[in-house]
Amino acid sequence: MKHLNLAVLGATGLVGGKILQILEEENFPLSSIKLLASGRSTGKKLSFKGEYLPVEEVHPDSFKGVDMVLASAGTDVSRQYAKEAVDRGAVFIDNSNAFRMEGDVPLVVVGVNDGDLRGHRGLISNPNCSTSQLMPILNALRKISPLKRLIVSTYQAVSGAGAQAVEELSLNTQAFMEKRGFEAAVFKKNIAFNVLPQIDVFCENGYTGEEMKVVRETRKILHLPSDFPITCTAVRVPVFTGHSEAVVIEFEDSVCPQQAVAALSREKEIIVQDSENPFDYPTPLEAAGKNPVYVGRIRKDLAFENGLSLWCVADNLRIGAALNTVRIGKKLLEMGLV
């Protein structure tokens, strides 16, 4: 396999750190690696394969001689530097929301819609974390029967909002236990011992940006019609790592739980945790630090004749972000597209 000159943009962030960790775990074929971030991080050193590598301040010429960029530095930074990287010959794999819904930019979950990588123009988007963990499940189940309707409720960890959000949960919890007042900064209200039914800004239709990402990105990844019925409620919960989702799926035909278990069990990136033991279900704490999507509580839905209800959890920093980013890079290499 070809070895690449790689750059990690946003290397000092939560997802950037996970990207470095997964590059090691996956033994990504590298000729060289460059760590890029804002000027605030200049001079920092990060551990990679037993060495401490310097973090460089990003600028347009940072991408000279780079074959691939794994970017997780936020929407504004991606919009500023993606074209600069592509113009200098790099493939830019982006974790932000900047380009996901652009028609000529592939939005890919590896193992679900790899074919969309063909014909890329140097820019590829990684889906939103809450979308990513759901796609392997839906892709497996639609092989039994076409999808007809989807209802998703997400329970999302604070790490999805970044390092400052993780710190805020810690400080807020401590203040609560000590019966001290606490002024929230990252979130609109206290997150400790609470749930917040808002992630991202509110849109004109009353849904939040996070909820609409699930709707729009699911349609694009699975090549569903633009009016395919999907609704979502996204909730922030006081969990450090691991997103959970309660999902109702209506199919065109009758699908029983046993069929669903069989179909999901055939997928190597899914672990079905659904036995006769009533307490055998996955939780985000158990999924943290692991790669698979865990599925449980698979049951016949009571609202739709051809419906199933299920519960899924995954590490949002891995499958929801860094892991899929690295896998997109490896898939491009396997397909000879870089």
Short mmCIF file of N, CA and C in Angstrom, two decimals, residues 138-266:
data_model
loop_
_atom_site.label_atom_id
_atom_site.label_comp_id
_atom_site.label_asym_id
_atom_site.label_seq_id
_atom_site.Cartn_x
_atom_site.Cartn_y
_atom_site.Cartn_z
N LEU A 138 -28.78 1.10 9.98
CA LEU A 138 -29.82 1.25 8.96
C LEU A 138 -29.42 0.54 7.67
N ASN A 139 -28.15 0.60 7.33
CA ASN A 139 -27.69 -0.04 6.10
C ASN A 139 -27.87 -1.55 6.18
N ALA A 140 -27.63 -2.14 7.35
CA ALA A 140 -27.82 -3.58 7.52
C ALA A 140 -29.30 -3.96 7.48
N LEU A 141 -30.14 -3.17 8.13
CA LEU A 141 -31.55 -3.53 8.23
C LEU A 141 -32.31 -3.31 6.92
N ARG A 142 -31.88 -2.34 6.12
CA ARG A 142 -32.61 -2.13 4.87
C ARG A 142 -32.35 -3.23 3.85
N LYS A 143 -31.40 -4.12 4.14
CA LYS A 143 -31.20 -5.29 3.29
C LYS A 143 -32.32 -6.30 3.48
N ILE A 144 -33.04 -6.20 4.62
CA ILE A 144 -34.20 -7.07 4.88
C ILE A 144 -35.43 -6.51 4.18
N SER A 145 -35.64 -5.20 4.35
CA SER A 145 -36.81 -4.54 3.77
C SER A 145 -36.48 -3.06 3.60
N PRO A 146 -37.00 -2.41 2.55
CA PRO A 146 -36.76 -0.98 2.39
C PRO A 146 -37.28 -0.18 3.58
N LEU A 147 -36.57 0.91 3.89
CA LEU A 147 -36.98 1.79 4.97
C LEU A 147 -38.16 2.65 4.53
N LYS A 148 -39.06 2.93 5.47
CA LYS A 148 -40.22 3.76 5.17
C LYS A 148 -40.27 5.03 6.00
N ARG A 149 -39.82 4.96 7.24
CA ARG A 149 -39.90 6.12 8.14
C ARG A 149 -38.88 5.92 9.27
N LEU A 150 -38.38 7.04 9.81
CA LEU A 150 -37.35 6.97 10.84
C LEU A 150 -37.59 8.03 11.91
N ILE A 151 -37.58 7.60 13.19
CA ILE A 151 -37.71 8.51 14.32
C ILE A 151 -36.50 8.28 15.23
N VAL A 152 -35.71 9.32 15.46
CA VAL A 152 -34.47 9.19 16.23
C VAL A 152 -34.49 10.15 17.41
N SER A 153 -34.14 9.63 18.58
CA SER A 153 -33.91 10.47 19.75
C SER A 153 -32.49 10.21 20.22
N THR A 154 -31.67 11.27 20.28
CA THR A 154 -30.27 11.09 20.66
C THR A 154 -30.03 11.59 22.08
N TYR A 155 -29.09 10.94 22.76
CA TYR A 155 -28.68 11.32 24.12
C TYR A 155 -27.16 11.45 24.07
N GLN A 156 -26.68 12.68 23.87
CA GLN A 156 -25.32 12.88 23.43
C GLN A 156 -24.39 13.39 24.53
N ALA A 157 -23.19 12.79 24.57
CA ALA A 157 -22.18 13.11 25.57
C ALA A 157 -21.63 14.52 25.35
N VAL A 158 -21.12 15.10 26.43
CA VAL A 158 -20.61 16.47 26.37
C VAL A 158 -19.33 16.57 25.54
N SER A 159 -18.58 15.48 25.39
CA SER A 159 -17.35 15.54 24.60
C SER A 159 -17.63 15.90 23.15
N GLY A 160 -18.87 15.71 22.71
CA GLY A 160 -19.24 16.14 21.36
C GLY A 160 -19.17 17.64 21.19
N ALA A 161 -19.15 18.38 22.29
CA ALA A 161 -19.05 19.84 22.24
C ALA A 161 -17.63 20.32 22.53
N GLY A 162 -16.67 19.40 22.69
CA GLY A 162 -15.28 19.80 22.83
C GLY A 162 -14.75 19.72 24.25
N ALA A 163 -13.45 20.02 24.37
CA ALA A 163 -12.74 19.88 25.65
C ALA A 163 -13.31 20.79 26.72
N GLN A 164 -13.71 22.00 26.34
CA GLN A 164 -14.26 22.92 27.35
C GLN A 164 -15.57 22.39 27.92
N ALA A 165 -16.34 21.69 27.12
CA ALA A 165 -17.60 21.11 27.60
C ALA A 165 -17.33 19.99 28.59
N VAL A 166 -16.31 19.20 28.34
CA VAL A 166 -15.93 18.14 29.27
C VAL A 166 -15.53 18.74 30.61
N GLU A 167 -14.73 19.80 30.55
CA GLU A 167 -14.31 20.46 31.78
C GLU A 167 -15.51 21.07 32.51
N GLU A 168 -16.46 21.63 31.75
CA GLU A 168 -17.62 22.24 32.39
C GLU A 168 -18.46 21.20 33.13
N LEU A 169 -18.62 20.03 32.57
CA LEU A 169 -19.36 18.99 33.27
C LEU A 169 -18.67 18.62 34.58
N SER A 170 -17.35 18.51 34.55
CA SER A 170 -16.61 18.19 35.77
C SER A 170 -16.78 19.27 36.84
N LEU A 171 -16.60 20.53 36.44
CA LEU A 171 -16.69 21.63 37.40
C LEU A 171 -18.12 21.81 37.90
N ASN A 172 -19.08 21.66 36.99
CA ASN A 172 -20.49 21.81 37.35
C ASN A 172 -20.92 20.73 38.34
N THR A 173 -20.44 19.49 38.12
CA THR A 173 -20.76 18.38 39.02
C THR A 173 -20.18 18.63 40.41
N GLN A 174 -18.93 19.08 40.43
CA GLN A 174 -18.28 19.36 41.71
C GLN A 174 -19.02 20.46 42.47
N ALA A 175 -19.39 21.53 41.75
CA ALA A 175 -20.12 22.63 42.39
C ALA A 175 -21.46 22.16 42.94
N PHE A 176 -22.14 21.31 42.18
CA PHE A 176 -23.45 20.80 42.62
C PHE A 176 -23.30 19.99 43.90
N MET A 177 -22.29 19.12 43.94
CA MET A 177 -22.10 18.26 45.11
C MET A 177 -21.71 19.07 46.35
N GLU A 178 -21.03 20.19 46.10
CA GLU A 178 -20.61 21.05 47.21
C GLU A 178 -21.63 22.13 47.51
N LYS A 179 -22.77 22.06 46.82
CA LYS A 179 -23.87 23.01 47.01
C LYS A 179 -23.42 24.45 46.78
N ARG A 180 -22.58 24.62 45.75
CA ARG A 180 -22.14 25.95 45.34
C ARG A 180 -22.85 26.35 44.06
N GLY A 181 -22.99 27.64 43.86
CA GLY A 181 -23.55 28.12 42.60
C GLY A 181 -22.58 27.87 41.46
N PHE A 182 -23.13 27.79 40.25
CA PHE A 182 -22.28 27.56 39.07
C PHE A 182 -22.88 28.30 37.88
N GLU A 183 -22.05 29.03 37.17
CA GLU A 183 -22.50 29.76 35.98
C GLU A 183 -22.04 29.03 34.73
N ALA A 184 -22.98 28.48 33.99
CA ALA A 184 -22.64 27.73 32.77
C ALA A 184 -22.08 28.66 31.72
N ALA A 185 -21.09 28.18 30.99
CA ALA A 185 -20.47 28.96 29.92
C ALA A 185 -20.64 28.29 28.57
N VAL A 186 -20.33 27.00 28.50
CA VAL A 186 -20.45 26.27 27.24
C VAL A 186 -21.91 26.00 26.91
N PHE A 187 -22.67 25.56 27.92
CA PHE A 187 -24.08 25.24 27.72
C PHE A 187 -24.96 26.38 28.23
N LYS A 188 -26.19 26.38 27.78
CA LYS A 188 -27.12 27.45 28.15
C LYS A 188 -27.62 27.30 29.59
N LYS A 189 -27.60 26.06 30.10
CA LYS A 189 -28.04 25.78 31.46
C LYS A 189 -27.07 24.78 32.07
N ASN A 190 -27.17 24.59 33.38
CA ASN A 190 -26.31 23.61 34.03
C ASN A 190 -26.51 22.22 33.42
N ILE A 191 -25.39 21.54 33.16
CA ILE A 191 -25.46 20.20 32.56
C ILE A 191 -25.36 19.11 33.62
N ALA A 192 -24.77 19.39 34.77
CA ALA A 192 -24.63 18.37 35.81
C ALA A 192 -26.00 17.93 36.32
N PHE A 193 -26.22 16.61 36.36
CA PHE A 193 -27.48 16.02 36.86
C PHE A 193 -28.69 16.60 36.11
N ASN A 194 -28.50 16.86 34.83
CA ASN A 194 -29.55 17.51 34.05
C ASN A 194 -29.50 16.98 32.62
N VAL A 195 -30.54 17.21 31.84
CA VAL A 195 -30.53 16.94 30.41
C VAL A 195 -31.01 18.19 29.69
N LEU A 196 -30.38 18.49 28.56
CA LEU A 196 -30.68 19.73 27.84
C LEU A 196 -31.21 19.38 26.45
N PRO A 197 -32.47 19.68 26.16
CA PRO A 197 -33.05 19.33 24.86
C PRO A 197 -32.69 20.33 23.77
N GLN A 198 -31.41 20.66 23.70
CA GLN A 198 -30.91 21.55 22.65
C GLN A 198 -29.45 21.25 22.37
N ILE A 199 -29.15 20.92 21.13
CA ILE A 199 -27.76 20.82 20.67
C ILE A 199 -27.68 21.61 19.37
N ASP A 200 -26.79 22.60 19.35
CA ASP A 200 -26.66 23.51 18.21
C ASP A 200 -27.77 24.57 18.29
N VAL A 201 -27.81 25.44 17.30
CA VAL A 201 -28.75 26.56 17.30
C VAL A 201 -30.12 26.09 16.81
N PHE A 202 -31.15 26.88 17.13
CA PHE A 202 -32.49 26.56 16.64
C PHE A 202 -32.68 27.07 15.22
N CYS A 203 -33.32 26.25 14.40
CA CYS A 203 -33.63 26.60 13.02
C CYS A 203 -35.03 27.20 12.94
N GLU A 204 -35.39 27.70 11.78
CA GLU A 204 -36.69 28.34 11.61
C GLU A 204 -37.84 27.36 11.82
N ASN A 205 -37.61 26.07 11.58
CA ASN A 205 -38.68 25.08 11.74
C ASN A 205 -38.83 24.58 13.17
N GLY A 206 -38.05 25.15 14.10
CA GLY A 206 -38.14 24.75 15.49
C GLY A 206 -37.21 23.63 15.89
N TYR A 207 -36.62 22.96 14.91
CA TYR A 207 -35.63 21.93 15.18
C TYR A 207 -34.26 22.59 15.35
N THR A 208 -33.32 21.87 15.97
CA THR A 208 -31.97 22.40 16.12
C THR A 208 -31.09 21.96 14.94
N GLY A 209 -29.95 22.62 14.83
CA GLY A 209 -29.02 22.25 13.78
C GLY A 209 -28.59 20.80 13.86
N GLU A 210 -28.36 20.30 15.08
CA GLU A 210 -27.97 18.90 15.27
C GLU A 210 -29.06 17.96 14.78
N GLU A 211 -30.29 18.28 15.06
CA GLU A 211 -31.40 17.42 14.62
C GLU A 211 -31.52 17.40 13.11
N MET A 212 -31.32 18.54 12.48
CA MET A 212 -31.43 18.60 11.03
C MET A 212 -30.23 17.94 10.35
N LYS A 213 -29.08 17.89 11.04
CA LYS A 213 -27.95 17.15 10.49
C LYS A 213 -28.30 15.67 10.35
N VAL A 214 -28.93 15.12 11.38
CA VAL A 214 -29.34 13.71 11.32
C VAL A 214 -30.30 13.48 10.15
N VAL A 215 -31.24 14.38 9.98
CA VAL A 215 -32.23 14.24 8.91
C VAL A 215 -31.57 14.30 7.54
N ARG A 216 -30.83 15.37 7.30
CA ARG A 216 -30.26 15.61 5.96
C ARG A 216 -29.12 14.66 5.63
N GLU A 217 -28.26 14.39 6.60
CA GLU A 217 -27.11 13.54 6.33
C GLU A 217 -27.53 12.09 6.11
N THR A 218 -28.53 11.62 6.84
CA THR A 218 -29.03 10.26 6.63
C THR A 218 -29.55 10.08 5.21
N ARG A 219 -30.32 11.05 4.75
CA ARG A 219 -30.83 10.97 3.37
C ARG A 219 -29.70 10.92 2.35
N LYS A 220 -28.67 11.74 2.57
CA LYS A 220 -27.58 11.80 1.60
C LYS A 220 -26.75 10.52 1.60
N ILE A 221 -26.38 10.03 2.78
CA ILE A 221 -25.52 8.85 2.88
C ILE A 221 -26.21 7.61 2.32
N LEU A 222 -27.48 7.44 2.65
CA LEU A 222 -28.22 6.25 2.23
C LEU A 222 -28.92 6.43 0.89
N HIS A 223 -28.72 7.58 0.25
CA HIS A 223 -29.32 7.86 -1.06
C HIS A 223 -30.84 7.73 -1.01
N LEU A 224 -31.42 8.30 0.04
CA LEU A 224 -32.87 8.31 0.20
C LEU A 224 -33.46 9.55 -0.47
N PRO A 225 -34.74 9.52 -0.81
CA PRO A 225 -35.36 10.71 -1.41
C PRO A 225 -35.27 11.93 -0.48
N SER A 226 -35.29 13.10 -1.06
CA SER A 226 -35.15 14.34 -0.28
C SER A 226 -36.32 14.58 0.65
N ASP A 227 -37.44 13.90 0.42
CA ASP A 227 -38.60 14.03 1.31
C ASP A 227 -38.82 12.78 2.17
N PHE A 228 -37.82 11.91 2.24
CA PHE A 228 -37.97 10.70 3.06
C PHE A 228 -38.24 11.13 4.51
N PRO A 229 -39.29 10.58 5.15
CA PRO A 229 -39.70 11.06 6.47
C PRO A 229 -38.75 10.63 7.60
N ILE A 230 -38.06 11.61 8.16
CA ILE A 230 -37.17 11.41 9.31
C ILE A 230 -37.43 12.55 10.29
N THR A 231 -37.52 12.23 11.55
CA THR A 231 -37.59 13.27 12.57
C THR A 231 -36.61 12.93 13.68
N CYS A 232 -36.10 13.95 14.36
CA CYS A 232 -35.07 13.73 15.37
C CYS A 232 -35.23 14.72 16.52
N THR A 233 -34.98 14.25 17.73
CA THR A 233 -34.82 15.10 18.90
C THR A 233 -33.45 14.81 19.49
N ALA A 234 -32.61 15.84 19.60
CA ALA A 234 -31.24 15.67 20.08
C ALA A 234 -31.10 16.28 21.47
N VAL A 235 -30.60 15.50 22.41
CA VAL A 235 -30.53 15.89 23.82
C VAL A 235 -29.09 15.74 24.31
N ARG A 236 -28.62 16.74 25.03
CA ARG A 236 -27.31 16.65 25.67
C ARG A 236 -27.48 16.09 27.08
N VAL A 237 -26.68 15.08 27.44
CA VAL A 237 -26.79 14.43 28.74
C VAL A 237 -25.46 14.51 29.47
N PRO A 238 -25.48 14.39 30.81
CA PRO A 238 -24.24 14.53 31.59
C PRO A 238 -23.39 13.26 31.56
N VAL A 239 -22.93 12.92 30.37
CA VAL A 239 -22.05 11.78 30.12
C VAL A 239 -20.81 12.33 29.44
N PHE A 240 -19.63 11.85 29.81
CA PHE A 240 -18.40 12.37 29.22
C PHE A 240 -18.21 11.88 27.78
N THR A 241 -18.33 10.58 27.57
CA THR A 241 -18.06 10.00 26.26
C THR A 241 -19.09 8.93 25.93
N GLY A 242 -19.59 8.96 24.71
CA GLY A 242 -20.52 7.94 24.24
C GLY A 242 -21.90 8.50 23.99
N HIS A 243 -22.29 8.49 22.72
CA HIS A 243 -23.65 8.91 22.35
C HIS A 243 -24.58 7.69 22.37
N SER A 244 -25.80 7.92 22.82
CA SER A 244 -26.84 6.89 22.81
C SER A 244 -27.99 7.37 21.93
N GLU A 245 -28.69 6.41 21.33
CA GLU A 245 -29.82 6.76 20.46
C GLU A 245 -30.95 5.75 20.63
N ALA A 246 -32.15 6.27 20.78
CA ALA A 246 -33.36 5.44 20.73
C ALA A 246 -33.97 5.63 19.35
N VAL A 247 -34.14 4.54 18.61
CA VAL A 247 -34.48 4.63 17.19
C VAL A 247 -35.73 3.80 16.90
N VAL A 248 -36.67 4.42 16.19
CA VAL A 248 -37.85 3.72 15.68
C VAL A 248 -37.76 3.69 14.16
N ILE A 249 -37.82 2.50 13.60
CA ILE A 249 -37.70 2.33 12.15
C ILE A 249 -38.96 1.65 11.63
N GLU A 250 -39.61 2.28 10.68
CA GLU A 250 -40.73 1.65 9.98
C GLU A 250 -40.23 1.14 8.64
N PHE A 251 -40.58 -0.10 8.30
CA PHE A 251 -40.16 -0.72 7.06
C PHE A 251 -41.35 -0.87 6.11
N GLU A 252 -41.04 -1.11 4.86
CA GLU A 252 -42.10 -1.37 3.88
C GLU A 252 -42.77 -2.71 4.16
N ASP A 253 -42.00 -3.68 4.67
CA ASP A 253 -42.52 -5.02 4.93
C ASP A 253 -42.37 -5.34 6.42
N SER A 254 -42.97 -6.41 6.84
CA SER A 254 -42.85 -6.83 8.22
C SER A 254 -41.43 -7.34 8.50
N VAL A 255 -40.84 -6.85 9.57
CA VAL A 255 -39.50 -7.29 9.99
C VAL A 255 -39.58 -7.64 11.47
N CYS A 256 -39.22 -8.85 11.82
CA CYS A 256 -39.29 -9.27 13.22
C CYS A 256 -37.95 -9.03 13.91
N PRO A 257 -37.94 -8.94 15.22
CA PRO A 257 -36.67 -8.73 15.94
C PRO A 257 -35.62 -9.78 15.64
N GLN A 258 -36.03 -11.02 15.45
CA GLN A 258 -35.06 -12.08 15.17
C GLN A 258 -34.34 -11.84 13.84
N GLN A 259 -35.09 -11.36 12.84
CA GLN A 259 -34.46 -11.03 11.56
C GLN A 259 -33.46 -9.89 11.73
N ALA A 260 -33.84 -8.91 12.52
CA ALA A 260 -32.95 -7.76 12.75
C ALA A 260 -31.67 -8.19 13.45
N VAL A 261 -31.81 -9.01 14.47
CA VAL A 261 -30.63 -9.50 15.20
C VAL A 261 -29.69 -10.25 14.25
N ALA A 262 -30.26 -11.09 13.41
CA ALA A 262 -29.43 -11.86 12.46
C ALA A 262 -28.71 -10.95 11.49
N ALA A 263 -29.41 -9.95 10.96
CA ALA A 263 -28.81 -9.04 9.99
C ALA A 263 -27.72 -8.19 10.63
N LEU A 264 -27.97 -7.68 11.81
CA LEU A 264 -26.99 -6.83 12.49
C LEU A 264 -25.78 -7.63 12.93
N SER A 265 -25.99 -8.88 13.33
CA SER A 265 -24.90 -9.72 13.80
C SER A 265 -23.91 -10.07 12.69
N ARG A 266 -24.34 -9.96 11.45
CA ARG A 266 -23.45 -10.25 10.33
C ARG A 266 -22.48 -9.11 10.04
#
